[in-house]
Amino acid sequence: MARLPRLTVAGYPHHIIQRGNNRQVIVRDDEDRDALLELITARARQHGVALHAWVLMDNHFHLLATPETVEGVPRWMQDVGRSYVRRFNDRHQRTGTLWEGRYKSTLVQTERYLLACMAYIELNPVRAGMVAEPRQYPWSSHLHHIGQRVDRHLTPHPVYWALGNTPFAREAAYAEWVRTGLGAQQQKAITDASLHGWALGDERFTEELQKQTARRVSRAARGRPPGAPAPQTEG
């Protein structure tokens, strides 16, 4: 089956995942992590993309970001990917590809899923069994969002800003949100959308989004291809 083209819409948050080829490591030490993060954040600004959340794992990374233009995310990811591979290969005296094909990108319904997606990203090290709590992992945006570090590269999303009238109130509310954790249904929805490139949102959101593009934005009805008429039933 042919891969769906990535869906990018200006002004909407996008959950982005890039993995190492054959799940090999993309960072070998903190110097690599610093270099990759600097590229991600610097090139985001250059391409008009607001970065809201991030996590760097050993063999992949997750980002949550909103582009100003349709071209913002593709150009950003292409720029980061090429620049980092050159640096990584030079530093570690290797050749060849580093990434597992194309990055994955999921359009996120802001009101319903933005905070859940932030938590999903920052809980990644916990799900991987690397730490017991997300605050124990230094290579994510979580410490910034709970007030334990200042990350000048991040652009707080209005939904996060609305969690409280003061920085302390917002940080406490978000920390509690993450501590409570994601429900199984939320986590499955985010995972499925991420794996398949579907839009992450409710039925009304996906229906409205579908009007803006010929590209399928959600799972096709089981048993018939997209656009096929529904079977007739006998009365």
PDB file of C-alpha atoms in Angstrom:
ATOM      1  CA  MET A   1       0.000   0.000   0.000  1.00  0.00           C
ATOM      2  CA  ALA A   2       1.343   3.413  -0.932  1.00  0.00           C
ATOM      3  CA  ARG A   3       2.264   5.698   1.927  1.00  0.00           C
ATOM      4  CA  LEU A   4      -0.002   8.637   2.610  1.00  0.00           C
ATOM      5  CA  PRO A   5       1.631  12.013   1.984  1.00  0.00           C
ATOM      6  CA  ARG A   6       2.281  13.900   5.198  1.00  0.00           C
ATOM      7  CA  LEU A   7      -0.444  16.315   6.214  1.00  0.00           C
ATOM      8  CA  THR A   8       0.729  19.806   7.143  1.00  0.00           C
ATOM      9  CA  VAL A   9      -1.595  22.729   7.879  1.00  0.00           C
ATOM     10  CA  ALA A  10      -0.341  26.142   8.981  1.00  0.00           C
ATOM     11  CA  GLY A  11      -1.446  27.268  12.418  1.00  0.00           C
ATOM     12  CA  TYR A  12      -2.131  23.784  13.830  1.00  0.00           C
ATOM     13  CA  PRO A  13       0.092  21.882  16.271  1.00  0.00           C
ATOM     14  CA  HIS A  14       1.939  18.911  14.752  1.00  0.00           C
ATOM     15  CA  HIS A  15       3.333  15.903  16.620  1.00  0.00           C
ATOM     16  CA  ILE A  16       6.548  14.924  14.842  1.00  0.00           C
ATOM     17  CA  ILE A  17       8.614  11.756  15.277  1.00  0.00           C
ATOM     18  CA  GLN A  18      11.962  10.919  13.679  1.00  0.00           C
ATOM     19  CA  ARG A  19      13.613   7.539  14.310  1.00  0.00           C
ATOM     20  CA  GLY A  20      17.059   6.157  13.728  1.00  0.00           C
ATOM     21  CA  ASN A  21      17.479   3.730  10.850  1.00  0.00           C
ATOM     22  CA  ASN A  22      16.746   0.177  12.002  1.00  0.00           C
ATOM     23  CA  ARG A  23      16.264   1.740  15.470  1.00  0.00           C
ATOM     24  CA  GLN A  24      19.979   2.487  15.802  1.00  0.00           C
ATOM     25  CA  VAL A  25      21.077   5.265  18.137  1.00  0.00           C
ATOM     26  CA  ILE A  26      21.001   8.828  16.853  1.00  0.00           C
ATOM     27  CA  VAL A  27      22.917  10.240  19.844  1.00  0.00           C
ATOM     28  CA  ARG A  28      25.895   8.627  21.548  1.00  0.00           C
ATOM     29  CA  ASP A  29      26.565  11.149  24.293  1.00  0.00           C
ATOM     30  CA  ASP A  30      25.508  14.519  25.655  1.00  0.00           C
ATOM     31  CA  GLU A  31      27.593  16.362  23.065  1.00  0.00           C
ATOM     32  CA  ASP A  32      25.439  14.786  20.365  1.00  0.00           C
ATOM     33  CA  ARG A  33      22.278  15.619  22.301  1.00  0.00           C
ATOM     34  CA  ASP A  34      23.323  19.244  22.696  1.00  0.00           C
ATOM     35  CA  ALA A  35      24.109  19.515  18.994  1.00  0.00           C
ATOM     36  CA  LEU A  36      20.826  17.920  17.900  1.00  0.00           C
ATOM     37  CA  LEU A  37      18.763  20.081  20.246  1.00  0.00           C
ATOM     38  CA  GLU A  38      20.541  23.228  19.109  1.00  0.00           C
ATOM     39  CA  LEU A  39      19.827  22.376  15.482  1.00  0.00           C
ATOM     40  CA  ILE A  40      16.171  21.621  16.216  1.00  0.00           C
ATOM     41  CA  THR A  41      15.602  24.867  18.066  1.00  0.00           C
ATOM     42  CA  ALA A  42      17.681  27.183  15.875  1.00  0.00           C
ATOM     43  CA  ARG A  43      16.230  25.893  12.624  1.00  0.00           C
ATOM     44  CA  ALA A  44      12.696  26.055  14.024  1.00  0.00           C
ATOM     45  CA  ARG A  45      13.077  29.813  14.386  1.00  0.00           C
ATOM     46  CA  GLN A  46      14.545  30.115  10.894  1.00  0.00           C
ATOM     47  CA  HIS A  47      11.608  28.282   9.322  1.00  0.00           C
ATOM     48  CA  GLY A  48       8.853  29.999  11.295  1.00  0.00           C
ATOM     49  CA  VAL A  49       7.963  27.069  13.539  1.00  0.00           C
ATOM     50  CA  ALA A  50       6.984  27.487  17.213  1.00  0.00           C
ATOM     51  CA  LEU A  51       8.316  24.610  19.336  1.00  0.00           C
ATOM     52  CA  HIS A  52       6.056  23.683  22.281  1.00  0.00           C
ATOM     53  CA  ALA A  53       7.486  20.390  23.604  1.00  0.00           C
ATOM     54  CA  TRP A  54      10.289  17.937  22.871  1.00  0.00           C
ATOM     55  CA  VAL A  55      12.086  14.813  24.028  1.00  0.00           C
ATOM     56  CA  LEU A  56      15.346  13.313  22.795  1.00  0.00           C
ATOM     57  CA  MET A  57      15.620   9.552  23.189  1.00  0.00           C
ATOM     58  CA  ASP A  58      18.620   7.422  22.254  1.00  0.00           C
ATOM     59  CA  ASN A  59      17.182   6.282  18.916  1.00  0.00           C
ATOM     60  CA  HIS A  60      14.435   8.793  18.132  1.00  0.00           C
ATOM     61  CA  PHE A  61      12.939  12.146  19.068  1.00  0.00           C
ATOM     62  CA  HIS A  62       9.459  13.639  19.464  1.00  0.00           C
ATOM     63  CA  LEU A  63       8.496  17.275  18.857  1.00  0.00           C
ATOM     64  CA  LEU A  64       5.274  19.242  19.219  1.00  0.00           C
ATOM     65  CA  ALA A  65       5.297  22.381  17.086  1.00  0.00           C
ATOM     66  CA  THR A  66       3.097  24.828  15.180  1.00  0.00           C
ATOM     67  CA  PRO A  67       4.244  26.121  11.766  1.00  0.00           C
ATOM     68  CA  GLU A  68       3.383  29.558  10.411  1.00  0.00           C
ATOM     69  CA  THR A  69       3.289  28.194   6.846  1.00  0.00           C
ATOM     70  CA  VAL A  70       2.592  24.892   5.110  1.00  0.00           C
ATOM     71  CA  GLU A  71       6.273  24.629   4.168  1.00  0.00           C
ATOM     72  CA  GLY A  72       7.542  25.272   7.697  1.00  0.00           C
ATOM     73  CA  VAL A  73       7.655  21.751   9.123  1.00  0.00           C
ATOM     74  CA  PRO A  74       8.952  19.943   5.985  1.00  0.00           C
ATOM     75  CA  ARG A  75      11.734  22.475   5.463  1.00  0.00           C
ATOM     76  CA  TRP A  76      12.610  22.455   9.155  1.00  0.00           C
ATOM     77  CA  MET A  77      12.859  18.663   9.349  1.00  0.00           C
ATOM     78  CA  GLN A  78      14.823  18.443   6.109  1.00  0.00           C
ATOM     79  CA  ASP A  79      17.263  21.079   7.334  1.00  0.00           C
ATOM     80  CA  VAL A  80      17.727  19.448  10.741  1.00  0.00           C
ATOM     81  CA  GLY A  81      18.034  15.959   9.273  1.00  0.00           C
ATOM     82  CA  ARG A  82      20.693  16.803   6.716  1.00  0.00           C
ATOM     83  CA  SER A  83      22.735  19.052   8.994  1.00  0.00           C
ATOM     84  CA  TYR A  84      22.755  16.633  11.905  1.00  0.00           C
ATOM     85  CA  VAL A  85      23.696  13.589   9.809  1.00  0.00           C
ATOM     86  CA  ARG A  86      26.701  15.436   8.375  1.00  0.00           C
ATOM     87  CA  ARG A  87      27.835  16.411  11.853  1.00  0.00           C
ATOM     88  CA  PHE A  88      27.174  12.974  13.375  1.00  0.00           C
ATOM     89  CA  ASN A  89      28.990  11.134  10.584  1.00  0.00           C
ATOM     90  CA  ASP A  90      31.994  13.477  10.718  1.00  0.00           C
ATOM     91  CA  ARG A  91      32.271  13.240  14.491  1.00  0.00           C
ATOM     92  CA  HIS A  92      31.909   9.470  14.668  1.00  0.00           C
ATOM     93  CA  GLN A  93      33.797   8.658  11.455  1.00  0.00           C
ATOM     94  CA  ARG A  94      30.925   6.889   9.782  1.00  0.00           C
ATOM     95  CA  THR A  95      29.054   7.121   6.490  1.00  0.00           C
ATOM     96  CA  GLY A  96      25.562   6.469   5.260  1.00  0.00           C
ATOM     97  CA  THR A  97      22.078   7.236   6.427  1.00  0.00           C
ATOM     98  CA  LEU A  98      21.041   7.782  10.017  1.00  0.00           C
ATOM     99  CA  TRP A  99      17.269   8.193   9.775  1.00  0.00           C
ATOM    100  CA  GLU A 100      14.585   5.573   9.245  1.00  0.00           C
ATOM    101  CA  GLY A 101      13.100   7.120   6.125  1.00  0.00           C
ATOM    102  CA  ARG A 102      10.681  10.023   6.425  1.00  0.00           C
ATOM    103  CA  TYR A 103       9.749  11.657   9.684  1.00  0.00           C
ATOM    104  CA  LYS A 104       6.180  11.034  10.875  1.00  0.00           C
ATOM    105  CA  SER A 105       3.836  13.954  11.466  1.00  0.00           C
ATOM    106  CA  THR A 106       0.383  14.087  13.046  1.00  0.00           C
ATOM    107  CA  LEU A 107      -1.947  17.068  13.049  1.00  0.00           C
ATOM    108  CA  VAL A 108      -3.315  17.687  16.561  1.00  0.00           C
ATOM    109  CA  GLN A 109      -6.706  19.063  17.588  1.00  0.00           C
ATOM    110  CA  THR A 110      -5.666  21.850  19.925  1.00  0.00           C
ATOM    111  CA  GLU A 111      -8.466  21.974  22.489  1.00  0.00           C
ATOM    112  CA  ARG A 112      -8.833  18.222  22.974  1.00  0.00           C
ATOM    113  CA  TYR A 113      -5.370  16.767  22.537  1.00  0.00           C
ATOM    114  CA  LEU A 114      -2.621  19.380  22.855  1.00  0.00           C
ATOM    115  CA  LEU A 115      -1.926  18.894  26.572  1.00  0.00           C
ATOM    116  CA  ALA A 116      -2.322  15.138  26.217  1.00  0.00           C
ATOM    117  CA  CYS A 117       0.222  15.145  23.392  1.00  0.00           C
ATOM    118  CA  MET A 118       2.650  17.237  25.460  1.00  0.00           C
ATOM    119  CA  ALA A 119       2.337  14.747  28.312  1.00  0.00           C
ATOM    120  CA  TYR A 120       2.697  11.795  25.924  1.00  0.00           C
ATOM    121  CA  ILE A 121       5.953  13.244  24.605  1.00  0.00           C
ATOM    122  CA  GLU A 122       7.399  14.034  28.021  1.00  0.00           C
ATOM    123  CA  LEU A 123       6.347  10.663  29.486  1.00  0.00           C
ATOM    124  CA  ASN A 124       8.241   8.788  26.768  1.00  0.00           C
ATOM    125  CA  PRO A 125      11.272   8.053  29.004  1.00  0.00           C
ATOM    126  CA  VAL A 126       8.914   6.674  31.677  1.00  0.00           C
ATOM    127  CA  ARG A 127       7.182   4.358  29.194  1.00  0.00           C
ATOM    128  CA  ALA A 128      10.639   3.214  28.033  1.00  0.00           C
ATOM    129  CA  GLY A 129      11.574   2.283  31.615  1.00  0.00           C
ATOM    130  CA  MET A 130      14.465   4.737  31.750  1.00  0.00           C
ATOM    131  CA  VAL A 131      13.146   6.742  34.720  1.00  0.00           C
ATOM    132  CA  ALA A 132      10.314   6.491  37.236  1.00  0.00           C
ATOM    133  CA  GLU A 133       9.154  10.109  36.760  1.00  0.00           C
ATOM    134  CA  PRO A 134       9.546  12.472  33.787  1.00  0.00           C
ATOM    135  CA  ARG A 135      11.287  15.074  35.978  1.00  0.00           C
ATOM    136  CA  GLN A 136      14.185  12.630  36.350  1.00  0.00           C
ATOM    137  CA  TYR A 137      14.970  12.776  32.632  1.00  0.00           C
ATOM    138  CA  PRO A 138      16.913  15.909  31.614  1.00  0.00           C
ATOM    139  CA  TRP A 139      16.512  15.654  27.836  1.00  0.00           C
ATOM    140  CA  SER A 140      12.939  16.828  27.458  1.00  0.00           C
ATOM    141  CA  SER A 141      10.877  19.980  27.887  1.00  0.00           C
ATOM    142  CA  HIS A 142       9.232  18.659  31.056  1.00  0.00           C
ATOM    143  CA  LEU A 143      11.478  20.467  33.536  1.00  0.00           C
ATOM    144  CA  HIS A 144      10.657  23.758  31.839  1.00  0.00           C
ATOM    145  CA  HIS A 145       6.924  23.128  31.965  1.00  0.00           C
ATOM    146  CA  ILE A 146       6.997  22.377  35.695  1.00  0.00           C
ATOM    147  CA  GLY A 147       9.198  25.362  36.536  1.00  0.00           C
ATOM    148  CA  GLN A 148      12.490  23.607  37.292  1.00  0.00           C
ATOM    149  CA  ARG A 149      14.401  24.932  34.295  1.00  0.00           C
ATOM    150  CA  VAL A 150      14.102  27.808  31.823  1.00  0.00           C
ATOM    151  CA  ASP A 151      14.114  26.692  28.196  1.00  0.00           C
ATOM    152  CA  ARG A 152      14.462  29.813  26.052  1.00  0.00           C
ATOM    153  CA  HIS A 153      13.798  27.810  22.890  1.00  0.00           C
ATOM    154  CA  LEU A 154      10.199  26.933  23.749  1.00  0.00           C
ATOM    155  CA  THR A 155       7.094  28.882  22.748  1.00  0.00           C
ATOM    156  CA  PRO A 156       4.319  28.213  25.293  1.00  0.00           C
ATOM    157  CA  HIS A 157       1.080  27.314  23.553  1.00  0.00           C
ATOM    158  CA  PRO A 158      -2.029  29.332  24.607  1.00  0.00           C
ATOM    159  CA  VAL A 159      -3.625  26.117  25.902  1.00  0.00           C
ATOM    160  CA  TYR A 160      -0.706  25.635  28.310  1.00  0.00           C
ATOM    161  CA  TRP A 161      -0.794  29.342  29.184  1.00  0.00           C
ATOM    162  CA  ALA A 162      -4.475  29.026  30.114  1.00  0.00           C
ATOM    163  CA  LEU A 163      -3.702  26.501  32.864  1.00  0.00           C
ATOM    164  CA  GLY A 164      -3.146  29.340  35.370  1.00  0.00           C
ATOM    165  CA  ASN A 165      -2.868  33.076  35.858  1.00  0.00           C
ATOM    166  CA  THR A 166       0.709  32.908  37.141  1.00  0.00           C
ATOM    167  CA  PRO A 167       3.749  30.850  36.133  1.00  0.00           C
ATOM    168  CA  PHE A 168       3.550  28.932  39.415  1.00  0.00           C
ATOM    169  CA  ALA A 169      -0.124  28.098  38.885  1.00  0.00           C
ATOM    170  CA  ARG A 170       0.504  26.919  35.315  1.00  0.00           C
ATOM    171  CA  GLU A 171       3.483  24.818  36.307  1.00  0.00           C
ATOM    172  CA  ALA A 172       1.642  23.206  39.219  1.00  0.00           C
ATOM    173  CA  ALA A 173      -1.422  22.480  37.088  1.00  0.00           C
ATOM    174  CA  TYR A 174       0.649  20.923  34.330  1.00  0.00           C
ATOM    175  CA  ALA A 175       2.713  18.850  36.776  1.00  0.00           C
ATOM    176  CA  GLU A 176      -0.523  17.468  38.203  1.00  0.00           C
ATOM    177  CA  TRP A 177      -1.845  16.783  34.695  1.00  0.00           C
ATOM    178  CA  VAL A 178       1.226  14.712  33.862  1.00  0.00           C
ATOM    179  CA  ARG A 179       1.306  13.043  37.289  1.00  0.00           C
ATOM    180  CA  THR A 180      -2.253  11.853  36.762  1.00  0.00           C
ATOM    181  CA  GLY A 181      -1.133  10.306  33.491  1.00  0.00           C
ATOM    182  CA  LEU A 182      -2.873   9.560  30.232  1.00  0.00           C
ATOM    183  CA  GLY A 183      -5.828   7.247  30.023  1.00  0.00           C
ATOM    184  CA  ALA A 184      -5.454   4.097  27.956  1.00  0.00           C
ATOM    185  CA  GLN A 185      -7.815   5.448  25.303  1.00  0.00           C
ATOM    186  CA  GLN A 186      -5.904   8.736  24.986  1.00  0.00           C
ATOM    187  CA  GLN A 187      -2.567   6.972  24.760  1.00  0.00           C
ATOM    188  CA  LYS A 188      -3.842   4.550  22.115  1.00  0.00           C
ATOM    189  CA  ALA A 189      -5.328   7.412  20.065  1.00  0.00           C
ATOM    190  CA  ILE A 190      -2.025   9.315  20.087  1.00  0.00           C
ATOM    191  CA  THR A 191       0.025   6.205  19.277  1.00  0.00           C
ATOM    192  CA  ASP A 192      -2.248   5.129  16.413  1.00  0.00           C
ATOM    193  CA  ALA A 193      -2.346   8.607  14.897  1.00  0.00           C
ATOM    194  CA  SER A 194       1.442   8.888  15.169  1.00  0.00           C
ATOM    195  CA  LEU A 195       2.111   5.528  13.524  1.00  0.00           C
ATOM    196  CA  HIS A 196      -0.250   6.082  10.597  1.00  0.00           C
ATOM    197  CA  GLY A 197      -0.105   9.845  10.050  1.00  0.00           C
ATOM    198  CA  TRP A 198      -3.784  10.382  10.807  1.00  0.00           C
ATOM    199  CA  ALA A 199      -5.071  13.604  12.300  1.00  0.00           C
ATOM    200  CA  LEU A 200      -5.481  13.408  16.073  1.00  0.00           C
ATOM    201  CA  GLY A 201      -8.926  14.717  16.987  1.00  0.00           C
ATOM    202  CA  ASP A 202     -12.610  14.008  17.347  1.00  0.00           C
ATOM    203  CA  GLU A 203     -14.988  13.217  14.485  1.00  0.00           C
ATOM    204  CA  ARG A 204     -16.044  16.821  13.931  1.00  0.00           C
ATOM    205  CA  PHE A 205     -12.417  17.961  13.770  1.00  0.00           C
ATOM    206  CA  THR A 206     -11.434  15.323  11.224  1.00  0.00           C
ATOM    207  CA  GLU A 207     -14.538  15.994   9.119  1.00  0.00           C
ATOM    208  CA  GLU A 208     -13.757  19.711   8.941  1.00  0.00           C
ATOM    209  CA  LEU A 209     -10.121  18.993   8.206  1.00  0.00           C
ATOM    210  CA  GLN A 210     -11.028  16.546   5.451  1.00  0.00           C
ATOM    211  CA  LYS A 211     -12.797  19.370   3.596  1.00  0.00           C
ATOM    212  CA  GLN A 212      -9.461  21.157   3.280  1.00  0.00           C
ATOM    213  CA  THR A 213      -7.496  18.343   1.659  1.00  0.00           C
ATOM    214  CA  ALA A 214      -7.854  15.418  -0.738  1.00  0.00           C
ATOM    215  CA  ARG A 215      -5.489  13.427   1.462  1.00  0.00           C
ATOM    216  CA  ARG A 216      -7.259  11.021   3.847  1.00  0.00           C
ATOM    217  CA  VAL A 217      -6.936  12.346   7.418  1.00  0.00           C
ATOM    218  CA  SER A 218      -8.358   9.426   9.435  1.00  0.00           C
ATOM    219  CA  ARG A 219      -8.713   5.662   9.357  1.00  0.00           C
ATOM    220  CA  ALA A 220     -10.760   4.437   6.389  1.00  0.00           C
ATOM    221  CA  ALA A 221     -13.949   2.565   7.128  1.00  0.00           C
ATOM    222  CA  ARG A 222     -13.169  -1.142   7.548  1.00  0.00           C
ATOM    223  CA  GLY A 223     -13.947  -3.289   4.530  1.00  0.00           C
ATOM    224  CA  ARG A 224     -14.198  -0.631   1.818  1.00  0.00           C
ATOM    225  CA  PRO A 225     -11.747   1.827   0.280  1.00  0.00           C
ATOM    226  CA  PRO A 226     -11.947   5.593   0.858  1.00  0.00           C
ATOM    227  CA  GLY A 227     -14.641   7.203  -1.275  1.00  0.00           C
ATOM    228  CA  ALA A 228     -16.469   3.958  -2.025  1.00  0.00           C
ATOM    229  CA  PRO A 229     -20.247   4.105  -1.563  1.00  0.00           C
ATOM    230  CA  ALA A 230     -21.721   2.437   1.477  1.00  0.00           C
ATOM    231  CA  PRO A 231     -23.362  -0.905   0.747  1.00  0.00           C
ATOM    232  CA  GLN A 232     -27.123  -0.836   0.239  1.00  0.00           C
ATOM    233  CA  THR A 233     -29.307  -2.672   2.733  1.00  0.00           C
ATOM    234  CA  GLU A 234     -32.598  -4.314   1.981  1.00  0.00           C
ATOM    235  CA  GLY A 235     -35.654  -2.753   3.579  1.00  0.00           C
TER     236      GLY A 235
END
